[in-house]
Amino acid sequence: MKKPCIEADLVPTLIPLLESTDQEMLLHAGRAIGRICYDNRRLQEELVKVGVITPLVRVLTDYAESDPLVHVDLLALCNLADLDTAKEALSKTKVAEQLVKQLRRAENHEKLEIIFEVLQALAENDALKVQLVEAGVQEVLSEILMRLQGSSQAENTCIVKAASDLIVSLLLGDGNCERMVQLGVIHQLLDLLEKHVESEDISVQHAALSALRNLAIPVVSKVQILEEGVAERIQTLLRSEMPPVQFKLLETLRMLADGQADAAEILGQDPMLLNRLVQWCSANDHTGVHGEANRLLASILHHNRSQEVVKAIQEAQGVKHLISMTTSEHAAMQNEALNALAIASAINLETLEESFKESQLVQSLHKLLQDDNTSPEVKYNSMRLLCSLLNSGDLRQEIEEDKIKETLEQLCSHSNANVVKEAVTTLQVLRGETPH
């Protein structure tokens, strides 16, 4: 029957029926539109074009307490919500407000799933994201996570995952992240993770961890997250033996440490965390975890300003891994390691001196400077680190014996202006002159 309805051009004639005040009429018109247009993009586009969105939102608003009408209306919106034209039209209505209202009063799983499907589609549109947050969707998501956390029922786990996924989608800017943190969403996500950390199904964990990572990016969120002891709670989750979970946790901790000396100090003086990081730096069975562990160590040293943290990382035998990281195949990781070691050397060179000698850091830096394939930024950062090392008598001697001076002189005619400038400065320090 579907094809003859389409060929008879029936759909546009059904739209005026959505203006009716007769609920029975609305119900049948809504069902007919939904069924005829299901999985037919051309017809869906046509519906939006002739103005179906406004009456659908009106039905949702005027008959919010009528479960049959709301169900039919939500199914129709679900069919249309993926279209950019539909999102554009919906952004000019009060649909966000009405969907949040329905999410709050939804009790059965089927209704929740339909609403989440619509919300997830709408959250791809920036204007609708803002409207959803303004309508308080995050408060309702927070309530749902609180209500369902700890449940082992499969349908509840699906809803929890959908709520976590939606939180990830909603984190479009610092303002939204800050609001989510203020609402305590981050602690609910952590409660969720703690209950699922040993579970074999990592889908909920992955969604919650992605949300956590996004929440940890804005500076305003970092401060509050640290004050609430979230970093310590994340660390307790590192007992997980699942590489995807380990990777996301490490990434979140790195986001927290980024630009935050307080966070770097907290993380850098936790023996359990440092020992675990060093283990992961040594293991090559999961490249992502191995790389992220190295990056977190580098980030802690880079953003830290405490001698105690430098000593703690040295005692945990983490410094040798950062020296290995300077020869990584990824220039970004090389630079992170070089910058971290330069800052650590400026803070407490005496503690690191022996490790630098054992790991042949001077010789590694020389190779980087000699290699034509080394990027200009890596050469520049290698020379900055060399300048710090020249403050040690023993390391200065190694630099002189390795004839790095000749390489530096050659770099004075390098094509990159920053490399030339740093080569001149490093030569002046090496000669005992005051850099200009």
CSV table of C-alpha atoms in Angstrom, one decimal:
chain,number,residue,atom,x,y,z
A,1,MET,CA,0.0,0.0,0.0
A,2,LYS,CA,2.9,2.3,0.6
A,3,LYS,CA,3.8,2.8,-3.1
A,4,PRO,CA,0.3,3.7,-4.3
A,5,CYS,CA,0.1,6.3,-1.5
A,6,ILE,CA,3.3,7.9,-2.6
A,7,GLU,CA,2.3,7.8,-6.3
A,8,ALA,CA,-1.1,9.4,-5.4
A,9,ASP,CA,0.8,12.3,-3.8
A,10,LEU,CA,-1.1,11.7,-0.6
A,11,VAL,CA,1.6,12.9,1.9
A,12,PRO,CA,1.2,16.7,1.3
A,13,THR,CA,-2.6,16.4,1.7
A,14,LEU,CA,-2.0,14.8,5.2
A,15,ILE,CA,-0.1,17.8,6.6
A,16,PRO,CA,-3.1,20.1,7.1
A,17,LEU,CA,-4.7,17.4,9.2
A,18,LEU,CA,-2.0,18.0,11.8
A,19,GLU,CA,-3.6,21.3,12.5
A,20,SER,CA,-6.8,19.5,13.7
A,21,THR,CA,-7.9,19.7,17.4
A,22,ASP,CA,-9.3,16.2,17.1
A,23,GLN,CA,-6.8,13.9,18.8
A,24,GLU,CA,-8.0,10.8,17.0
A,25,MET,CA,-7.5,12.6,13.7
A,26,LEU,CA,-4.0,13.8,14.8
A,27,LEU,CA,-3.1,10.2,15.8
A,28,HIS,CA,-4.1,8.7,12.4
A,29,ALA,CA,-2.5,11.6,10.4
A,30,GLY,CA,0.8,11.3,12.3
A,31,ARG,CA,0.9,7.5,11.9
A,32,ALA,CA,0.2,7.7,8.2
A,33,ILE,CA,2.9,10.3,7.6
A,34,GLY,CA,5.4,8.3,9.7
A,35,ARG,CA,4.7,5.0,7.9
A,36,ILE,CA,4.6,6.4,4.4
A,37,CYS,CA,7.8,8.4,4.8
A,38,TYR,CA,9.8,5.8,6.7
A,39,ASP,CA,13.2,5.2,4.9
A,40,ASN,CA,12.3,7.5,2.0
A,41,ARG,CA,14.6,10.4,1.9
A,42,ARG,CA,13.0,12.2,-1.0
A,43,LEU,CA,9.6,12.2,0.6
A,44,GLN,CA,11.2,13.3,4.0
A,45,GLU,CA,12.8,16.2,2.3
A,46,GLU,CA,9.6,17.1,0.6
A,47,LEU,CA,7.7,17.0,4.0
A,48,VAL,CA,10.2,19.4,5.6
A,49,LYS,CA,9.9,21.7,2.5
A,50,VAL,CA,6.1,21.9,2.8
A,51,GLY,CA,6.3,22.8,6.5
A,52,VAL,CA,5.7,19.6,8.5
A,53,ILE,CA,8.0,20.6,11.3
A,54,THR,CA,5.9,23.3,12.8
A,55,PRO,CA,2.7,21.3,13.3
A,56,LEU,CA,4.7,18.3,14.6
A,57,VAL,CA,6.3,20.5,17.3
A,58,ARG,CA,2.8,22.0,18.0
A,59,VAL,CA,1.4,18.6,18.7
A,60,LEU,CA,4.3,17.8,21.0
A,61,THR,CA,3.6,21.1,22.9
A,62,ASP,CA,-0.2,21.0,23.0
A,63,TYR,CA,-0.6,17.3,23.8
A,64,ALA,CA,2.5,16.7,26.0
A,65,GLU,CA,0.4,14.5,28.4
A,66,SER,CA,-1.0,12.3,25.7
A,67,ASP,CA,1.3,9.3,25.5
A,68,PRO,CA,-0.2,7.9,22.2
A,69,LEU,CA,0.1,11.2,20.4
A,70,VAL,CA,3.6,11.9,21.8
A,71,HIS,CA,4.8,8.5,20.7
A,72,VAL,CA,3.6,9.0,17.1
A,73,ASP,CA,5.0,12.5,17.1
A,74,LEU,CA,8.4,11.3,18.3
A,75,LEU,CA,8.6,8.6,15.7
A,76,ALA,CA,7.8,11.1,13.0
A,77,LEU,CA,10.6,13.4,14.3
A,78,CYS,CA,12.9,10.5,14.5
A,79,ASN,CA,12.4,9.8,10.8
A,80,LEU,CA,13.2,13.4,9.9
A,81,ALA,CA,15.8,14.5,12.5
A,82,ASP,CA,18.8,13.3,10.4
A,83,LEU,CA,18.0,15.8,7.7
A,84,ASP,CA,20.0,19.1,7.8
A,85,THR,CA,16.9,20.9,6.5
A,86,ALA,CA,14.8,19.4,9.4
A,87,LYS,CA,17.4,20.5,12.0
A,88,GLU,CA,17.4,24.0,10.5
A,89,ALA,CA,13.6,24.2,10.8
A,90,LEU,CA,13.6,22.6,14.3
A,91,SER,CA,16.2,25.2,15.5
A,92,LYS,CA,13.5,27.9,14.9
A,93,THR,CA,11.0,26.1,17.2
A,94,LYS,CA,10.8,25.3,20.9
A,95,VAL,CA,11.5,21.6,20.2
A,96,ALA,CA,14.4,21.4,22.6
A,97,GLU,CA,12.3,22.5,25.5
A,98,GLN,CA,9.6,20.0,24.6
A,99,LEU,CA,12.0,17.1,24.2
A,100,VAL,CA,13.7,17.8,27.5
A,101,LYS,CA,10.2,17.8,29.1
A,102,GLN,CA,9.4,14.4,27.5
A,103,LEU,CA,12.8,13.0,28.5
A,104,ARG,CA,12.1,14.0,32.1
A,105,ARG,CA,8.7,12.3,32.2
A,106,ALA,CA,9.6,9.2,30.1
A,107,GLU,CA,9.4,6.0,32.1
A,108,ASN,CA,9.6,3.1,29.7
A,109,HIS,CA,12.7,2.1,27.8
A,110,GLU,CA,11.2,2.3,24.3
A,111,LYS,CA,10.2,6.0,24.8
A,112,LEU,CA,13.6,6.8,26.2
A,113,GLU,CA,15.4,5.2,23.3
A,114,ILE,CA,13.3,7.2,20.7
A,115,ILE,CA,13.9,10.5,22.5
A,116,PHE,CA,17.7,9.7,22.7
A,117,GLU,CA,17.7,8.9,19.0
A,118,VAL,CA,16.1,12.3,18.2
A,119,LEU,CA,18.3,14.2,20.7
A,120,GLN,CA,21.5,12.6,19.3
A,121,ALA,CA,20.6,13.7,15.8
A,122,LEU,CA,19.7,17.2,16.9
A,123,ALA,CA,23.0,17.5,18.9
A,124,GLU,CA,24.8,17.6,15.6
A,125,ASN,CA,23.4,21.1,15.1
A,126,ASP,CA,25.2,23.9,17.0
A,127,ALA,CA,22.1,26.0,17.5
A,128,LEU,CA,20.1,23.1,18.8
A,129,LYS,CA,23.0,22.0,21.1
A,130,VAL,CA,22.8,25.4,22.8
A,131,GLN,CA,19.0,25.3,23.0
A,132,LEU,CA,19.1,21.8,24.6
A,133,VAL,CA,21.6,23.0,27.2
A,134,GLU,CA,19.6,26.1,27.9
A,135,ALA,CA,16.5,23.8,28.3
A,136,GLY,CA,18.4,21.9,31.0
A,137,VAL,CA,19.0,18.6,29.2
A,138,GLN,CA,22.2,18.0,31.2
A,139,GLU,CA,20.2,18.1,34.5
A,140,VAL,CA,17.9,15.4,33.2
A,141,LEU,CA,20.8,13.3,31.8
A,142,SER,CA,22.4,13.6,35.2
A,143,GLU,CA,19.2,12.4,36.9
A,144,ILE,CA,19.0,9.4,34.5
A,145,LEU,CA,22.6,8.4,35.2
A,146,MET,CA,22.0,8.7,38.9
A,147,ARG,CA,18.8,6.6,38.7
A,148,LEU,CA,20.3,3.8,36.5
A,149,GLN,CA,23.9,3.6,37.7
A,150,GLY,CA,24.7,0.2,39.2
A,151,SER,CA,21.9,-1.6,37.2
A,152,SER,CA,23.0,-4.7,35.4
A,153,GLN,CA,19.8,-4.9,33.2
A,154,ALA,CA,20.8,-4.8,29.5
A,155,GLU,CA,18.1,-2.2,28.6
A,156,ASN,CA,19.3,0.1,31.4
A,157,THR,CA,22.9,-0.2,30.2
A,158,CYS,CA,21.7,0.9,26.8
A,159,ILE,CA,20.1,4.0,28.2
A,160,VAL,CA,23.1,4.8,30.3
A,161,LYS,CA,25.3,4.5,27.2
A,162,ALA,CA,22.9,6.7,25.2
A,163,ALA,CA,23.0,9.3,28.0
A,164,SER,CA,26.8,9.2,28.1
A,165,ASP,CA,27.0,9.5,24.3
A,166,LEU,CA,24.7,12.5,24.4
A,167,ILE,CA,26.8,14.2,27.0
A,168,VAL,CA,29.8,13.8,24.7
A,169,SER,CA,27.9,15.4,21.8
A,170,LEU,CA,26.7,18.3,23.9
A,171,LEU,CA,30.2,19.4,25.0
A,172,LEU,CA,30.5,21.9,22.2
A,173,GLY,CA,32.2,24.7,24.1
A,174,ASP,CA,33.7,25.8,27.3
A,175,GLY,CA,30.4,27.2,28.6
A,176,ASN,CA,28.7,23.9,28.2
A,177,CYS,CA,31.6,22.0,29.8
A,178,GLU,CA,31.6,24.3,32.8
A,179,ARG,CA,27.9,23.9,33.3
A,180,MET,CA,28.2,20.1,33.1
A,181,VAL,CA,31.0,20.2,35.8
A,182,GLN,CA,29.0,22.5,38.0
A,183,LEU,CA,26.0,20.1,37.8
A,184,GLY,CA,28.2,17.2,39.1
A,185,VAL,CA,28.0,15.3,35.9
A,186,ILE,CA,31.6,14.4,36.1
A,187,HIS,CA,31.2,12.6,39.5
A,188,GLN,CA,28.2,10.6,38.0
A,189,LEU,CA,30.4,9.6,35.1
A,190,LEU,CA,33.1,8.4,37.5
A,191,ASP,CA,30.5,6.5,39.6
A,192,LEU,CA,29.4,4.9,36.4
A,193,LEU,CA,33.0,4.0,35.4
A,194,GLU,CA,33.8,2.5,38.9
A,195,LYS,CA,30.8,0.2,38.5
A,196,HIS,CA,31.8,-0.9,35.0
A,197,VAL,CA,35.6,-0.9,35.3
A,198,GLU,CA,35.8,-4.7,35.5
A,199,SER,CA,33.0,-5.3,32.9
A,200,GLU,CA,33.9,-6.9,29.6
A,201,ASP,CA,31.4,-4.6,27.8
A,202,ILE,CA,33.4,-1.4,27.4
A,203,SER,CA,30.8,0.5,25.4
A,204,VAL,CA,29.5,2.4,28.5
A,205,GLN,CA,33.1,2.9,29.7
A,206,HIS,CA,34.2,4.3,26.4
A,207,ALA,CA,31.3,6.8,26.2
A,208,ALA,CA,31.8,7.9,29.8
A,209,LEU,CA,35.5,8.3,29.3
A,210,SER,CA,35.1,10.3,26.1
A,211,ALA,CA,32.7,12.6,28.0
A,212,LEU,CA,35.3,12.9,30.9
A,213,ARG,CA,38.1,13.8,28.4
A,214,ASN,CA,36.0,16.6,26.8
A,215,LEU,CA,35.1,17.9,30.3
A,216,ALA,CA,38.8,18.1,31.2
A,217,ILE,CA,39.8,20.4,28.3
A,218,PRO,CA,38.5,23.9,29.3
A,219,VAL,CA,40.7,25.7,31.9
A,220,VAL,CA,37.7,26.6,34.1
A,221,SER,CA,36.7,22.9,34.2
A,222,LYS,CA,40.2,21.8,35.1
A,223,VAL,CA,40.3,23.9,38.2
A,224,GLN,CA,37.0,22.7,39.5
A,225,ILE,CA,37.8,19.1,38.6
A,226,LEU,CA,41.0,19.3,40.6
A,227,GLU,CA,39.4,20.9,43.6
A,228,GLU,CA,36.8,18.1,43.7
A,229,GLY,CA,39.5,15.4,43.8
A,230,VAL,CA,38.5,14.0,40.4
A,231,ALA,CA,42.2,13.3,39.4
A,232,GLU,CA,42.5,11.0,42.4
A,233,ARG,CA,39.3,9.1,41.5
A,234,ILE,CA,40.5,8.7,37.9
A,235,GLN,CA,43.7,7.2,39.1
A,236,THR,CA,41.9,4.5,41.1
A,237,LEU,CA,40.3,3.4,37.9
A,238,LEU,CA,43.7,2.6,36.4
A,239,ARG,CA,43.4,-0.9,37.8
A,240,SER,CA,41.5,-1.7,34.6
A,241,GLU,CA,43.3,-4.2,32.4
A,242,MET,CA,41.5,-3.1,29.2
A,243,PRO,CA,43.7,-1.1,26.9
A,244,PRO,CA,40.9,1.1,25.5
A,245,VAL,CA,40.0,2.1,29.0
A,246,GLN,CA,43.6,2.6,30.1
A,247,PHE,CA,44.2,4.8,27.0
A,248,LYS,CA,41.2,7.1,27.6
A,249,LEU,CA,42.0,7.4,31.4
A,250,LEU,CA,45.6,8.4,30.6
A,251,GLU,CA,44.4,10.9,27.9
A,252,THR,CA,42.0,12.5,30.5
A,253,LEU,CA,44.8,12.8,33.1
A,254,ARG,CA,47.0,14.4,30.4
A,255,MET,CA,44.2,16.9,29.6
A,256,LEU,CA,44.0,17.8,33.3
A,257,ALA,CA,47.8,18.3,33.6
A,258,ASP,CA,47.9,20.5,30.5
A,259,GLY,CA,48.7,24.1,31.7
A,260,GLN,CA,48.0,23.2,35.3
A,261,ALA,CA,51.0,23.2,37.7
A,262,ASP,CA,48.8,22.0,40.6
A,263,ALA,CA,47.5,19.0,38.6
A,264,ALA,CA,51.0,18.1,37.5
A,265,GLU,CA,52.2,18.3,41.1
A,266,ILE,CA,49.4,16.0,42.4
A,267,LEU,CA,50.0,13.5,39.6
A,268,GLY,CA,53.7,13.7,39.8
A,269,GLN,CA,53.9,12.8,43.4
A,270,ASP,CA,51.7,9.7,43.3
A,271,PRO,CA,54.0,6.7,43.5
A,272,MET,CA,51.3,4.2,42.4
A,273,LEU,CA,50.5,6.2,39.3
A,274,LEU,CA,54.2,6.8,38.4
A,275,ASN,CA,55.0,3.1,38.8
A,276,ARG,CA,52.0,2.2,36.6
A,277,LEU,CA,53.1,4.7,34.0
A,278,VAL,CA,56.6,3.4,33.9
A,279,GLN,CA,55.2,-0.2,33.4
A,280,TRP,CA,53.1,1.0,30.4
A,281,CYS,CA,56.1,2.9,29.0
A,282,SER,CA,58.0,-0.4,29.0
A,283,ALA,CA,55.2,-2.5,27.5
A,284,ASN,CA,54.9,-2.5,23.7
A,285,ASP,CA,51.9,-4.8,23.4
A,286,HIS,CA,49.5,-1.8,23.1
A,287,THR,CA,51.0,1.0,21.1
A,288,GLY,CA,48.3,3.5,22.1
A,289,VAL,CA,48.7,3.0,25.9
A,290,HIS,CA,52.5,2.9,25.5
A,291,GLY,CA,52.5,6.3,23.7
A,292,GLU,CA,49.9,7.9,26.0
A,293,ALA,CA,51.8,6.8,29.1
A,294,ASN,CA,54.9,8.5,27.8
A,295,ARG,CA,53.0,11.6,26.9
A,296,LEU,CA,51.5,11.9,30.3
A,297,LEU,CA,54.9,11.6,31.9
A,298,ALA,CA,56.2,14.3,29.6
A,299,SER,CA,53.2,16.5,30.4
A,300,ILE,CA,53.6,16.1,34.2
A,301,LEU,CA,57.3,17.2,33.9
A,302,HIS,CA,56.5,20.0,31.4
A,303,HIS,CA,53.8,21.7,33.5
A,304,ASN,CA,55.3,21.0,36.9
A,305,ARG,CA,57.4,23.5,38.9
A,306,SER,CA,58.4,21.3,41.8
A,307,GLN,CA,61.8,19.7,42.5
A,308,GLU,CA,60.0,16.9,44.3
A,309,VAL,CA,58.1,15.9,41.2
A,310,VAL,CA,61.4,15.7,39.2
A,311,LYS,CA,62.9,13.5,42.0
A,312,ALA,CA,59.8,11.3,42.1
A,313,ILE,CA,59.9,10.6,38.3
A,314,GLN,CA,63.6,10.0,38.5
A,315,GLU,CA,63.1,7.5,41.4
A,316,ALA,CA,60.3,5.7,39.5
A,317,GLN,CA,62.8,5.4,36.6
A,318,GLY,CA,60.6,7.4,34.2
A,319,VAL,CA,63.4,9.7,32.9
A,320,LYS,CA,65.0,7.0,30.6
A,321,HIS,CA,61.6,6.6,28.9
A,322,LEU,CA,61.4,10.3,28.1
A,323,ILE,CA,64.9,10.2,26.7
A,324,SER,CA,63.8,7.3,24.4
A,325,MET,CA,60.7,9.4,23.5
A,326,THR,CA,63.1,12.0,22.0
A,327,THR,CA,63.8,9.6,19.2
A,328,SER,CA,60.1,8.8,18.5
A,329,GLU,CA,58.9,8.6,14.9
A,330,HIS,CA,56.3,11.2,15.8
A,331,ALA,CA,57.7,14.8,15.8
A,332,ALA,CA,55.0,15.9,18.2
A,333,MET,CA,56.1,13.3,20.8
A,334,GLN,CA,59.8,14.2,20.3
A,335,ASN,CA,59.0,17.8,21.0
A,336,GLU,CA,56.9,17.0,24.1
A,337,ALA,CA,59.8,14.9,25.5
A,338,LEU,CA,62.5,17.5,24.7
A,339,ASN,CA,60.5,20.4,26.3
A,340,ALA,CA,59.7,18.3,29.4
A,341,LEU,CA,63.4,17.4,29.8
A,342,ALA,CA,64.5,21.0,29.3
A,343,ILE,CA,62.1,22.2,32.0
A,344,ALA,CA,63.0,19.4,34.4
A,345,SER,CA,66.7,20.2,33.8
A,346,ALA,CA,66.1,23.9,34.7
A,347,ILE,CA,64.3,22.8,37.9
A,348,ASN,CA,66.6,20.1,39.1
A,349,LEU,CA,69.5,19.1,36.8
A,350,GLU,CA,71.5,17.6,39.6
A,351,THR,CA,68.9,14.9,40.2
A,352,LEU,CA,68.8,14.0,36.5
A,353,GLU,CA,72.5,14.2,35.6
A,354,GLU,CA,73.3,10.5,36.2
A,355,SER,CA,70.3,9.3,34.2
A,356,PHE,CA,71.2,11.6,31.3
A,357,LYS,CA,74.7,10.1,31.3
A,358,GLU,CA,73.5,6.5,31.5
A,359,SER,CA,71.0,7.0,28.7
A,360,GLN,CA,73.5,8.8,26.5
A,361,LEU,CA,71.2,11.8,26.1
A,362,VAL,CA,74.0,14.0,24.8
A,363,GLN,CA,74.8,11.6,22.0
A,364,SER,CA,71.0,11.2,21.1
A,365,LEU,CA,70.7,15.0,20.8
A,366,HIS,CA,73.7,15.2,18.6
A,367,LYS,CA,72.3,12.6,16.2
A,368,LEU,CA,69.0,14.6,16.0
A,369,LEU,CA,71.0,17.7,15.2
A,370,GLN,CA,73.0,15.9,12.5
A,371,ASP,CA,70.1,14.2,10.9
A,372,ASP,CA,68.8,16.1,7.8
A,373,ASN,CA,65.4,14.5,8.3
A,374,THR,CA,64.9,15.9,11.8
A,375,SER,CA,62.2,18.7,11.7
A,376,PRO,CA,63.3,22.3,12.5
A,377,GLU,CA,61.2,22.4,15.6
A,378,VAL,CA,62.9,19.2,17.0
A,379,LYS,CA,66.4,20.6,16.2
A,380,TYR,CA,65.4,23.9,17.9
A,381,ASN,CA,64.1,22.1,21.1
A,382,SER,CA,67.2,19.8,21.1
A,383,MET,CA,69.4,22.9,21.3
A,384,ARG,CA,67.3,24.4,24.0
A,385,LEU,CA,67.8,21.2,26.1
A,386,LEU,CA,71.5,21.3,25.3
A,387,CYS,CA,71.7,24.8,26.8
A,388,SER,CA,70.3,23.5,30.0
A,389,LEU,CA,72.7,20.5,30.1
A,390,LEU,CA,75.7,22.9,29.8
A,391,ASN,CA,75.0,23.9,33.4
A,392,SER,CA,76.5,20.5,34.4
A,393,GLY,CA,80.3,20.1,34.4
A,394,ASP,CA,80.1,16.4,33.4
A,395,LEU,CA,77.5,16.9,30.7
A,396,ARG,CA,79.4,19.9,29.3
A,397,GLN,CA,82.5,17.7,29.0
A,398,GLU,CA,80.4,15.1,27.1
A,399,ILE,CA,79.1,17.8,24.8
A,400,GLU,CA,82.6,19.0,24.1
A,401,GLU,CA,84.0,15.5,23.6
A,402,ASP,CA,81.2,14.6,21.1
A,403,LYS,CA,82.2,17.6,19.0
A,404,ILE,CA,78.7,19.0,18.9
A,405,LYS,CA,80.3,22.5,18.4
A,406,GLU,CA,81.0,21.6,14.7
A,407,THR,CA,77.4,20.6,14.2
A,408,LEU,CA,76.1,23.8,15.8
A,409,GLU,CA,78.4,25.8,13.5
A,410,GLN,CA,76.9,24.1,10.5
A,411,LEU,CA,73.4,24.8,11.8
A,412,CYS,CA,74.2,28.5,11.8
A,413,SER,CA,73.6,28.4,8.0
A,414,HIS,CA,70.4,26.3,8.3
A,415,SER,CA,67.4,27.4,6.1
A,416,ASN,CA,65.1,27.8,9.2
A,417,ALA,CA,65.6,31.2,11.0
A,418,ASN,CA,64.7,29.8,14.4
A,419,VAL,CA,67.2,27.0,14.1
A,420,VAL,CA,69.9,29.5,13.1
A,421,LYS,CA,69.1,31.7,16.1
A,422,GLU,CA,69.1,28.8,18.6
A,423,ALA,CA,72.4,27.5,17.1
A,424,VAL,CA,74.0,30.9,17.6
A,425,THR,CA,72.7,31.1,21.2
A,426,THR,CA,73.8,27.5,22.1
A,427,LEU,CA,77.3,28.2,20.7
A,428,GLN,CA,77.6,31.3,22.8
A,429,VAL,CA,76.6,29.3,25.9
A,430,LEU,CA,79.1,26.6,25.0
A,431,ARG,CA,81.9,29.2,24.7
A,432,GLY,CA,80.9,30.7,28.0
A,433,GLU,CA,79.7,33.9,26.4
A,434,THR,CA,76.5,35.8,27.4
A,435,PRO,CA,73.8,35.1,24.8
A,436,HIS,CA,72.7,38.3,22.9
